[in-house]
Amino acid sequence: LKSEEEMLTAFSEHPEAVAATWEVAERCNVEVELDKMLIPHFPVPEGHDEASYLREQCEKGLACRYGDAVTPEIRERLESELAVVEKMGFPPYFLIVWDFVSYAKRSGIPVGPGRGSAAGSLVSYLLGITDLDPIAYDLLFERFLNPDRISMPDIDIDFSVSGREKVIEYVAGKYGRDRVAQIATFGTIKARQAIRDAARVMDVPYGQADRIAKLVPEVLNITLDACLADPKCELRAAYDSDPVVKEVVDMARPLEGLIRQDSIHAAGVVISEGPLTDHLPLMQKGDAEVVTQVSMGDVEKLGLLKMDFLGLRNLDVIDSAVRIIREGGIPDFDIETIPLDDAATYRMLAKGDSEGVFQFESSGMRDALREIQPTRLDDLIALVALYRPGPMAFIPEYARNKRDPESITYEDERLRPILESTYGVAIYQEQLMEISKRIGGFSPAQADDLRKAIGKKIHAKMAQLKPKFQEGARASGTAPAVIDHLWSLMERAGDYSFNKSHAACYALISYRTAYLKANFPVQYMAALISSVMDTKDKVPFYVNVANEMGIEVLPPDINESVLDFRGVGGRIRFGLNAVKNVGETAIRTILEARDRGGPFTDLFDFCERVDLGVVNQRAIESLIKSGAMDSIGPSRRGMLMVMPQAMAHGKKTRSDADRGQASIFDLMVEPVAPAEEAGATGGAPANGMRRNGRPPVEIPRDDFSKDELLALEKETLGLYVSSHPLKDIRREVRREAGHLISQLGDVPDGAVTTIVGMVSAVKRITTKKSGELMAFVTIEGLEGSVEVLCFPAVYQEHKELLVEDKVVKIKGRVDHKDEAETKFIPLAIEAFAPKTGLEPLALAVDGESLPSTVIDDLKRILVRFPGPCSVDMYVRVGEGARRLRLGEGFRVDPQAGLFAELKELLGERCVCQGNGFQFNGAGR
């Protein structure tokens, strides 16, 4: 910034400009009032105010949701909620949300069943804002609105990704484009990024900078100062001992926390009564988006109406699957009316077959499903809340109590109706609130204050509420020991308690995806694969999942495929949008030509009928290579050879047609010998090139080798479709791999595990320091790929194995590079030799000193790894043993994960496969 003297010098010829600057500055005296409620008015019909109109819509909702089953409890709950809403001045808020949600549903835009605490509101349910009955699932309104703490409601809405922008556009059109904007977010420089930025300008080599950055622990929002203050932190030790680390960190510390860039918040939208520029500054992002220049927190402090319009891909998947189901012969199928007690759905989930099911597809969650064996929606709600770092410890207790509910005891009988639905385990914030009301004598507002203090770990507020709770509990006749136990539960709950309203809504989405997978597997998997087309590893992963389900996935076909993946006769057909280098515009051009003229008969017919200005040479080449034209030509090699002639003929034909020219030959069809008609060209003549004046060109029938054809599929589709080198040994791969390649993203950084896959690419480089060869090796599994960094010593030792198409088993270390990309660092590499045969799994236990809990744990482990292998139990009794063959329900897949868990439970020497055990006085 220039000083006053410099400015006076610079404007010496225009001193009045400097004086005018002072005058403008003196006039600027803006005071912004905070924490107001600037909710826009909602236009209501004549004869109504906003409160009466809200009541009218709720009455309509009562009839729609409950029919003749409106109980006094429901009526009382509605009146209570409306009284709070009106007292707090929020009728227009509910009407605004109701209006744009109604617009979305009228327009066919999928809307989620709810999100967050708003699902605890009966008013929201009656208005169609949420779709889960809060009374049936014990969801609390006071978790949503606290009449003693006036603050803006917070209703977040999930829309399909494809429809979200349309809803925002509707809101902008209704309330005025000068009154609606998206909200900015500001990315700040975090600790690791600050180190990398500092190292870059200091010319510290990337590898060294990466090592320094990774000394910062993976703790949310940790700072460099916090690292240096911790004597146990590796960064602190390196800072004290390495001058380069010290210099880099010292340079990085002032950068940390600075704003790096602004962007548009993923969901936030603000709506104002008047022009937004009366309240906050705006900016233009891109060609259309108008965005606030302040972040979400400041928008809320100004009292403006802030909404979260979230895009949830799973809603697109559900919508697409429903559309395919309707088109396939069930026109009235409605996902909102499916039964919530479908036996097939729960059987599938209990087996852990939940790949592709919203929220339930991680390996850990699949284990939890096998352990809990869900049989009702309440179990899924509990799992959504339990499967997080703190509360995961309660999963075994929940599962154990579910299996044996008679063993559950309650310190106070008043806890039974509160905790019975979760088998005696306090999981939800709503349960803690209910305990504080029924036993501690808290009002609903006080119970919400307690919930907030617990959730945000506000120790001062907890200390203030403790005597109130103790006093109220004593007044309600609670035993002192029970009071102490319950307050201890409240204090610990900050680490694990969860919002049941949110868990219930998301569990419903999970159930819907599971229902579709269990009952309409082809349609659902087709929709799911279509939804991940722009994600590198997800398509091969879900294609493999479909294959595991017994669903054949067919390559694209120019005469059968549509834009997206579709179910065809119990199989899934690739969508044309999966073919690389063929854009959506080109695909729609192809589909329009097919709709007009019927199936394509051969390559020349295709080039005549499609607009080659849109469907260019690169696109046609990719279609041929991918196999999409196999049904209209005798060979891919042959079609690639004659493609230039076919395109030239197609362009000439279209050009002649555009000029209105015709030839007598257009009226002729040269006779074709019967033997030629039966050629391998999908019903077209073998030469197929003489109709409509085409040049007499014969397409060669000789084709690429099988390996070459697979390579072309991989090149144009990103995966093998017609076959896969690992397909026949996939069970053996799963058995011997510690983790599948697709699971490495969930493995902790630095953890050691084993993978099995095929070498698909090897890139060799010479290191700058030593001049030695190292290699970047791509290892591919059925469900994805990973890059393996083979440093010189490892590469030299194993380079004979690191050749394309070789199947290898690699023990190594997971490296989450830059916290975004997963690499694998090998420690040992060997050729993969699948073990043949399925010898029984043998387990040894001591029958005389066996705790009963071991049997329960053993059953729990075995059912989580279902497979074809029988299990023999050798029970030690006195000097000998009895062999027991376990039932069919306990057959297992003998893989590394199973062996690890069994050995942890029974001991290393008590688990083997094949020869069983011999016992004598000394043991085995």
mmCIF file of C-alpha atoms in Angstrom, residues 396-637:
data_model
loop_
_atom_site.group_PDB
_atom_site.id
_atom_site.type_symbol
_atom_site.label_atom_id
_atom_site.label_comp_id
_atom_site.label_asym_id
_atom_site.label_seq_id
_atom_site.Cartn_x
_atom_site.Cartn_y
_atom_site.Cartn_z
ATOM 1 C CA PRO A 396 -20.961 -56.519 19.808
ATOM 2 C CA GLU A 397 -23.180 -55.571 22.782
ATOM 3 C CA TYR A 398 -26.054 -54.598 20.472
ATOM 4 C CA ALA A 399 -25.652 -57.864 18.515
ATOM 5 C CA ARG A 400 -25.438 -59.958 21.689
ATOM 6 C CA ASN A 401 -28.524 -58.323 23.223
ATOM 7 C CA LYS A 402 -30.450 -58.687 19.954
ATOM 8 C CA ARG A 403 -29.729 -62.436 19.967
ATOM 9 C CA ASP A 404 -30.738 -62.778 23.627
ATOM 10 C CA PRO A 405 -33.075 -59.916 24.637
ATOM 11 C CA GLU A 406 -34.091 -61.806 27.794
ATOM 12 C CA SER A 407 -30.613 -61.212 29.240
ATOM 13 C CA ILE A 408 -30.980 -57.393 29.115
ATOM 14 C CA THR A 409 -31.348 -55.696 32.497
ATOM 15 C CA TYR A 410 -32.336 -52.100 33.233
ATOM 16 C CA GLU A 411 -31.080 -50.145 36.265
ATOM 17 C CA ASP A 412 -34.484 -48.434 36.378
ATOM 18 C CA GLU A 413 -37.692 -49.741 34.770
ATOM 19 C CA ARG A 414 -38.356 -46.297 33.316
ATOM 20 C CA LEU A 415 -35.379 -46.932 31.017
ATOM 21 C CA ARG A 416 -37.086 -49.924 29.374
ATOM 22 C CA PRO A 417 -39.418 -48.024 26.993
ATOM 23 C CA ILE A 418 -36.557 -45.639 26.118
ATOM 24 C CA LEU A 419 -33.853 -48.248 25.407
ATOM 25 C CA GLU A 420 -35.888 -51.309 24.460
ATOM 26 C CA SER A 421 -35.781 -50.553 20.712
ATOM 27 C CA THR A 422 -31.966 -50.589 20.851
ATOM 28 C CA TYR A 423 -31.702 -53.646 23.126
ATOM 29 C CA GLY A 424 -30.625 -51.705 26.193
ATOM 30 C CA VAL A 425 -27.854 -49.718 24.464
ATOM 31 C CA ALA A 426 -28.145 -45.901 24.612
ATOM 32 C CA ILE A 427 -27.213 -44.934 21.051
ATOM 33 C CA TYR A 428 -29.094 -41.756 20.174
ATOM 34 C CA GLN A 429 -29.132 -38.188 21.444
ATOM 35 C CA GLU A 430 -32.930 -38.449 21.515
ATOM 36 C CA GLN A 431 -32.682 -41.308 24.035
ATOM 37 C CA LEU A 432 -30.505 -39.199 26.324
ATOM 38 C CA MET A 433 -32.991 -36.338 26.016
ATOM 39 C CA GLU A 434 -35.847 -38.693 26.916
ATOM 40 C CA ILE A 435 -33.942 -39.990 29.957
ATOM 41 C CA SER A 436 -33.353 -36.427 31.149
ATOM 42 C CA LYS A 437 -37.095 -35.686 30.816
ATOM 43 C CA ARG A 438 -38.552 -38.867 32.334
ATOM 44 C CA ILE A 439 -36.019 -39.345 35.109
ATOM 45 C CA GLY A 440 -34.305 -35.971 35.525
ATOM 46 C CA GLY A 441 -37.477 -33.889 35.283
ATOM 47 C CA PHE A 442 -36.127 -31.706 32.454
ATOM 48 C CA SER A 443 -38.448 -29.739 30.229
ATOM 49 C CA PRO A 444 -38.139 -30.432 26.459
ATOM 50 C CA ALA A 445 -36.117 -27.227 26.056
ATOM 51 C CA GLN A 446 -33.778 -28.145 28.933
ATOM 52 C CA ALA A 447 -33.365 -31.625 27.455
ATOM 53 C CA ASP A 448 -32.261 -30.046 24.165
ATOM 54 C CA ASP A 449 -29.813 -27.788 26.044
ATOM 55 C CA LEU A 450 -28.352 -30.946 27.596
ATOM 56 C CA ARG A 451 -28.154 -32.584 24.161
ATOM 57 C CA LYS A 452 -26.302 -29.598 22.765
ATOM 58 C CA ALA A 453 -23.875 -29.540 25.698
ATOM 59 C CA ILE A 454 -23.217 -33.274 25.246
ATOM 60 C CA GLY A 455 -22.814 -33.104 21.469
ATOM 61 C CA LYS A 456 -20.502 -30.093 21.493
ATOM 62 C CA LYS A 457 -18.706 -31.131 24.709
ATOM 63 C CA ILE A 458 -19.483 -27.818 26.435
ATOM 64 C CA HIS A 459 -18.101 -28.699 29.874
ATOM 65 C CA ALA A 460 -19.272 -25.488 31.565
ATOM 66 C CA LYS A 461 -22.840 -26.117 30.449
ATOM 67 C CA MET A 462 -22.634 -29.755 31.572
ATOM 68 C CA ALA A 463 -21.439 -28.640 35.009
ATOM 69 C CA GLN A 464 -24.350 -26.209 35.195
ATOM 70 C CA LEU A 465 -26.928 -28.877 34.267
ATOM 71 C CA LYS A 466 -25.568 -31.640 36.514
ATOM 72 C CA PRO A 467 -27.151 -30.455 39.800
ATOM 73 C CA LYS A 468 -30.460 -29.854 37.994
ATOM 74 C CA PHE A 469 -30.445 -33.410 36.685
ATOM 75 C CA GLN A 470 -29.491 -34.870 40.072
ATOM 76 C CA GLU A 471 -32.147 -32.859 41.858
ATOM 77 C CA GLY A 472 -34.836 -33.838 39.341
ATOM 78 C CA ALA A 473 -33.819 -37.503 39.443
ATOM 79 C CA ARG A 474 -33.962 -37.560 43.247
ATOM 80 C CA ALA A 475 -37.390 -35.928 43.122
ATOM 81 C CA SER A 476 -38.600 -38.677 40.781
ATOM 82 C CA GLY A 477 -37.519 -41.375 43.240
ATOM 83 C CA THR A 478 -34.360 -42.524 41.477
ATOM 84 C CA ALA A 479 -31.748 -44.457 43.474
ATOM 85 C CA PRO A 480 -28.454 -42.558 44.050
ATOM 86 C CA ALA A 481 -26.390 -45.249 42.277
ATOM 87 C CA VAL A 482 -28.663 -45.045 39.236
ATOM 88 C CA ILE A 483 -28.389 -41.229 39.184
ATOM 89 C CA ASP A 484 -24.582 -41.462 39.171
ATOM 90 C CA HIS A 485 -24.652 -44.127 36.455
ATOM 91 C CA LEU A 486 -26.977 -42.104 34.224
ATOM 92 C CA TRP A 487 -24.971 -38.894 34.569
ATOM 93 C CA SER A 488 -21.802 -40.831 33.784
ATOM 94 C CA LEU A 489 -23.607 -42.094 30.669
ATOM 95 C CA MET A 490 -24.430 -38.498 29.699
ATOM 96 C CA GLU A 491 -20.805 -37.401 30.060
ATOM 97 C CA ARG A 492 -19.468 -40.289 27.993
ATOM 98 C CA ALA A 493 -22.127 -39.863 25.311
ATOM 99 C CA GLY A 494 -20.303 -36.921 23.731
ATOM 100 C CA ASP A 495 -17.970 -39.449 22.114
ATOM 101 C CA TYR A 496 -20.682 -41.541 20.515
ATOM 102 C CA SER A 497 -24.294 -40.337 20.733
ATOM 103 C CA PHE A 498 -25.910 -39.669 17.359
ATOM 104 C CA ASN A 499 -28.924 -37.842 15.979
ATOM 105 C CA LYS A 500 -31.554 -40.559 15.500
ATOM 106 C CA SER A 501 -33.617 -38.408 13.143
ATOM 107 C CA HIS A 502 -30.730 -38.232 10.685
ATOM 108 C CA ALA A 503 -29.836 -41.912 11.137
ATOM 109 C CA ALA A 504 -33.451 -42.940 10.504
ATOM 110 C CA CYS A 505 -33.762 -40.973 7.249
ATOM 111 C CA TYR A 506 -30.479 -42.228 5.853
ATOM 112 C CA ALA A 507 -31.242 -45.796 6.952
ATOM 113 C CA LEU A 508 -34.424 -45.541 4.882
ATOM 114 C CA ILE A 509 -32.396 -44.604 1.787
ATOM 115 C CA SER A 510 -30.055 -47.509 2.576
ATOM 116 C CA TYR A 511 -33.016 -49.866 2.870
ATOM 117 C CA ARG A 512 -34.459 -48.702 -0.440
ATOM 118 C CA THR A 513 -31.178 -49.366 -2.264
ATOM 119 C CA ALA A 514 -30.906 -52.757 -0.532
ATOM 120 C CA TYR A 515 -34.504 -53.623 -1.463
ATOM 121 C CA LEU A 516 -33.821 -52.836 -5.112
ATOM 122 C CA LYS A 517 -30.634 -54.875 -5.104
ATOM 123 C CA ALA A 518 -32.330 -57.863 -3.444
ATOM 124 C CA ASN A 519 -35.535 -57.836 -5.528
ATOM 125 C CA PHE A 520 -34.517 -56.194 -8.828
ATOM 126 C CA PRO A 521 -30.788 -56.971 -9.012
ATOM 127 C CA VAL A 522 -30.318 -56.512 -12.774
ATOM 128 C CA GLN A 523 -32.152 -53.187 -12.910
ATOM 129 C CA TYR A 524 -30.462 -51.852 -9.785
ATOM 130 C CA MET A 525 -26.933 -52.840 -10.786
ATOM 131 C CA ALA A 526 -27.468 -51.340 -14.249
ATOM 132 C CA ALA A 527 -28.511 -48.042 -12.662
ATOM 133 C CA LEU A 528 -25.643 -48.182 -10.170
ATOM 134 C CA ILE A 529 -22.961 -48.806 -12.802
ATOM 135 C CA SER A 530 -24.363 -45.977 -14.956
ATOM 136 C CA SER A 531 -24.070 -43.596 -12.009
ATOM 137 C CA VAL A 532 -20.305 -44.135 -11.603
ATOM 138 C CA MET A 533 -19.250 -43.824 -15.223
ATOM 139 C CA ASP A 534 -17.015 -40.850 -14.435
ATOM 140 C CA THR A 535 -15.242 -42.643 -11.551
ATOM 141 C CA LYS A 536 -12.091 -44.482 -12.577
ATOM 142 C CA ASP A 537 -12.252 -47.657 -10.491
ATOM 143 C CA LYS A 538 -15.945 -47.912 -9.630
ATOM 144 C CA VAL A 539 -17.157 -49.313 -12.964
ATOM 145 C CA PRO A 540 -14.908 -52.412 -12.890
ATOM 146 C CA PHE A 541 -15.692 -52.823 -9.186
ATOM 147 C CA TYR A 542 -19.465 -52.884 -9.684
ATOM 148 C CA VAL A 543 -19.223 -54.941 -12.870
ATOM 149 C CA ASN A 544 -17.351 -57.508 -10.779
ATOM 150 C CA VAL A 545 -20.033 -57.269 -8.070
ATOM 151 C CA ALA A 546 -22.685 -57.973 -10.714
ATOM 152 C CA ASN A 547 -20.694 -60.983 -11.938
ATOM 153 C CA GLU A 548 -20.408 -62.243 -8.354
ATOM 154 C CA MET A 549 -24.209 -61.990 -8.141
ATOM 155 C CA GLY A 550 -24.483 -64.223 -11.212
ATOM 156 C CA ILE A 551 -25.429 -61.353 -13.543
ATOM 157 C CA GLU A 552 -23.645 -61.398 -16.897
ATOM 158 C CA VAL A 553 -22.485 -57.963 -18.066
ATOM 159 C CA LEU A 554 -22.491 -57.755 -21.859
ATOM 160 C CA PRO A 555 -20.325 -55.397 -23.928
ATOM 161 C CA PRO A 556 -21.994 -52.453 -25.687
ATOM 162 C CA ASP A 557 -23.968 -53.151 -28.845
ATOM 163 C CA ILE A 558 -24.784 -50.542 -31.472
ATOM 164 C CA ASN A 559 -28.231 -52.091 -32.057
ATOM 165 C CA GLU A 560 -29.187 -52.902 -28.461
ATOM 166 C CA SER A 561 -27.441 -50.451 -26.129
ATOM 167 C CA VAL A 562 -28.911 -47.122 -25.082
ATOM 168 C CA LEU A 563 -27.126 -44.205 -23.467
ATOM 169 C CA ASP A 564 -26.822 -45.808 -20.008
ATOM 170 C CA PHE A 565 -26.500 -49.380 -18.786
ATOM 171 C CA ARG A 566 -29.728 -51.364 -19.117
ATOM 172 C CA GLY A 567 -31.058 -54.762 -18.071
ATOM 173 C CA VAL A 568 -31.706 -57.021 -21.054
ATOM 174 C CA GLY A 569 -33.183 -60.478 -20.438
ATOM 175 C CA GLY A 570 -31.616 -61.008 -17.021
ATOM 176 C CA ARG A 571 -28.282 -59.573 -18.126
ATOM 177 C CA ILE A 572 -26.827 -56.066 -18.134
ATOM 178 C CA ARG A 573 -25.900 -54.420 -21.402
ATOM 179 C CA PHE A 574 -23.187 -51.750 -21.396
ATOM 180 C CA GLY A 575 -24.372 -48.254 -22.231
ATOM 181 C CA LEU A 576 -22.799 -46.501 -25.204
ATOM 182 C CA ASN A 577 -21.680 -43.698 -22.895
ATOM 183 C CA ALA A 578 -19.162 -46.151 -21.431
ATOM 184 C CA VAL A 579 -17.193 -46.122 -24.694
ATOM 185 C CA LYS A 580 -14.312 -43.665 -24.553
ATOM 186 C CA ASN A 581 -14.090 -40.915 -27.210
ATOM 187 C CA VAL A 582 -17.845 -41.140 -27.963
ATOM 188 C CA GLY A 583 -19.604 -38.160 -26.420
ATOM 189 C CA GLU A 584 -23.263 -37.908 -25.419
ATOM 190 C CA THR A 585 -24.126 -35.790 -28.471
ATOM 191 C CA ALA A 586 -22.717 -38.468 -30.786
ATOM 192 C CA ILE A 587 -24.603 -41.205 -28.922
ATOM 193 C CA ARG A 588 -27.915 -39.354 -29.165
ATOM 194 C CA THR A 589 -27.292 -38.889 -32.906
ATOM 195 C CA ILE A 590 -26.735 -42.664 -33.270
ATOM 196 C CA LEU A 591 -29.860 -43.520 -31.246
ATOM 197 C CA GLU A 592 -32.011 -41.099 -33.262
ATOM 198 C CA ALA A 593 -30.811 -42.673 -36.529
ATOM 199 C CA ARG A 594 -31.557 -46.153 -35.147
ATOM 200 C CA ASP A 595 -35.032 -45.082 -33.996
ATOM 201 C CA ARG A 596 -35.804 -43.650 -37.452
ATOM 202 C CA GLY A 597 -34.455 -46.414 -39.655
ATOM 203 C CA GLY A 598 -34.317 -49.506 -37.488
ATOM 204 C CA PRO A 599 -31.254 -51.576 -36.596
ATOM 205 C CA PHE A 600 -28.025 -50.931 -38.450
ATOM 206 C CA THR A 601 -27.124 -53.741 -40.859
ATOM 207 C CA ASP A 602 -23.424 -53.121 -41.440
ATOM 208 C CA LEU A 603 -20.701 -50.492 -41.203
ATOM 209 C CA PHE A 604 -21.605 -48.818 -44.524
ATOM 210 C CA ASP A 605 -25.270 -48.609 -43.493
ATOM 211 C CA PHE A 606 -24.178 -47.020 -40.206
ATOM 212 C CA CYS A 607 -22.014 -44.416 -41.968
ATOM 213 C CA GLU A 608 -24.839 -43.582 -44.394
ATOM 214 C CA ARG A 609 -27.419 -42.964 -41.666
ATOM 215 C CA VAL A 610 -25.567 -41.106 -38.904
ATOM 216 C CA ASP A 611 -24.245 -37.555 -39.134
ATOM 217 C CA LEU A 612 -20.502 -38.063 -39.546
ATOM 218 C CA GLY A 613 -19.949 -34.442 -38.605
ATOM 219 C CA VAL A 614 -21.041 -35.424 -35.090
ATOM 220 C CA VAL A 615 -19.993 -39.089 -35.017
ATOM 221 C CA ASN A 616 -16.393 -38.666 -36.135
ATOM 222 C CA GLN A 617 -13.687 -41.153 -37.108
ATOM 223 C CA ARG A 618 -12.315 -41.395 -33.560
ATOM 224 C CA ALA A 619 -15.770 -42.244 -32.190
ATOM 225 C CA ILE A 620 -16.428 -44.938 -34.821
ATOM 226 C CA GLU A 621 -12.989 -46.440 -34.234
ATOM 227 C CA SER A 622 -13.698 -46.656 -30.484
ATOM 228 C CA LEU A 623 -17.105 -48.226 -31.112
ATOM 229 C CA ILE A 624 -15.498 -50.906 -33.272
ATOM 230 C CA LYS A 625 -12.644 -51.589 -30.843
ATOM 231 C CA SER A 626 -15.016 -51.862 -27.865
ATOM 232 C CA GLY A 627 -17.064 -54.568 -29.569
ATOM 233 C CA ALA A 628 -20.133 -52.354 -29.962
ATOM 234 C CA MET A 629 -20.250 -53.169 -33.709
ATOM 235 C CA ASP A 630 -19.600 -56.909 -33.452
ATOM 236 C CA SER A 631 -23.249 -57.601 -34.348
ATOM 237 C CA ILE A 632 -22.986 -55.805 -37.736
ATOM 238 C CA GLY A 633 -19.577 -56.898 -38.960
ATOM 239 C CA PRO A 634 -17.570 -60.095 -39.368
ATOM 240 C CA SER A 635 -14.488 -58.854 -37.478
ATOM 241 C CA ARG A 636 -13.163 -55.820 -35.624
ATOM 242 C CA ARG A 637 -9.909 -55.900 -37.568
#
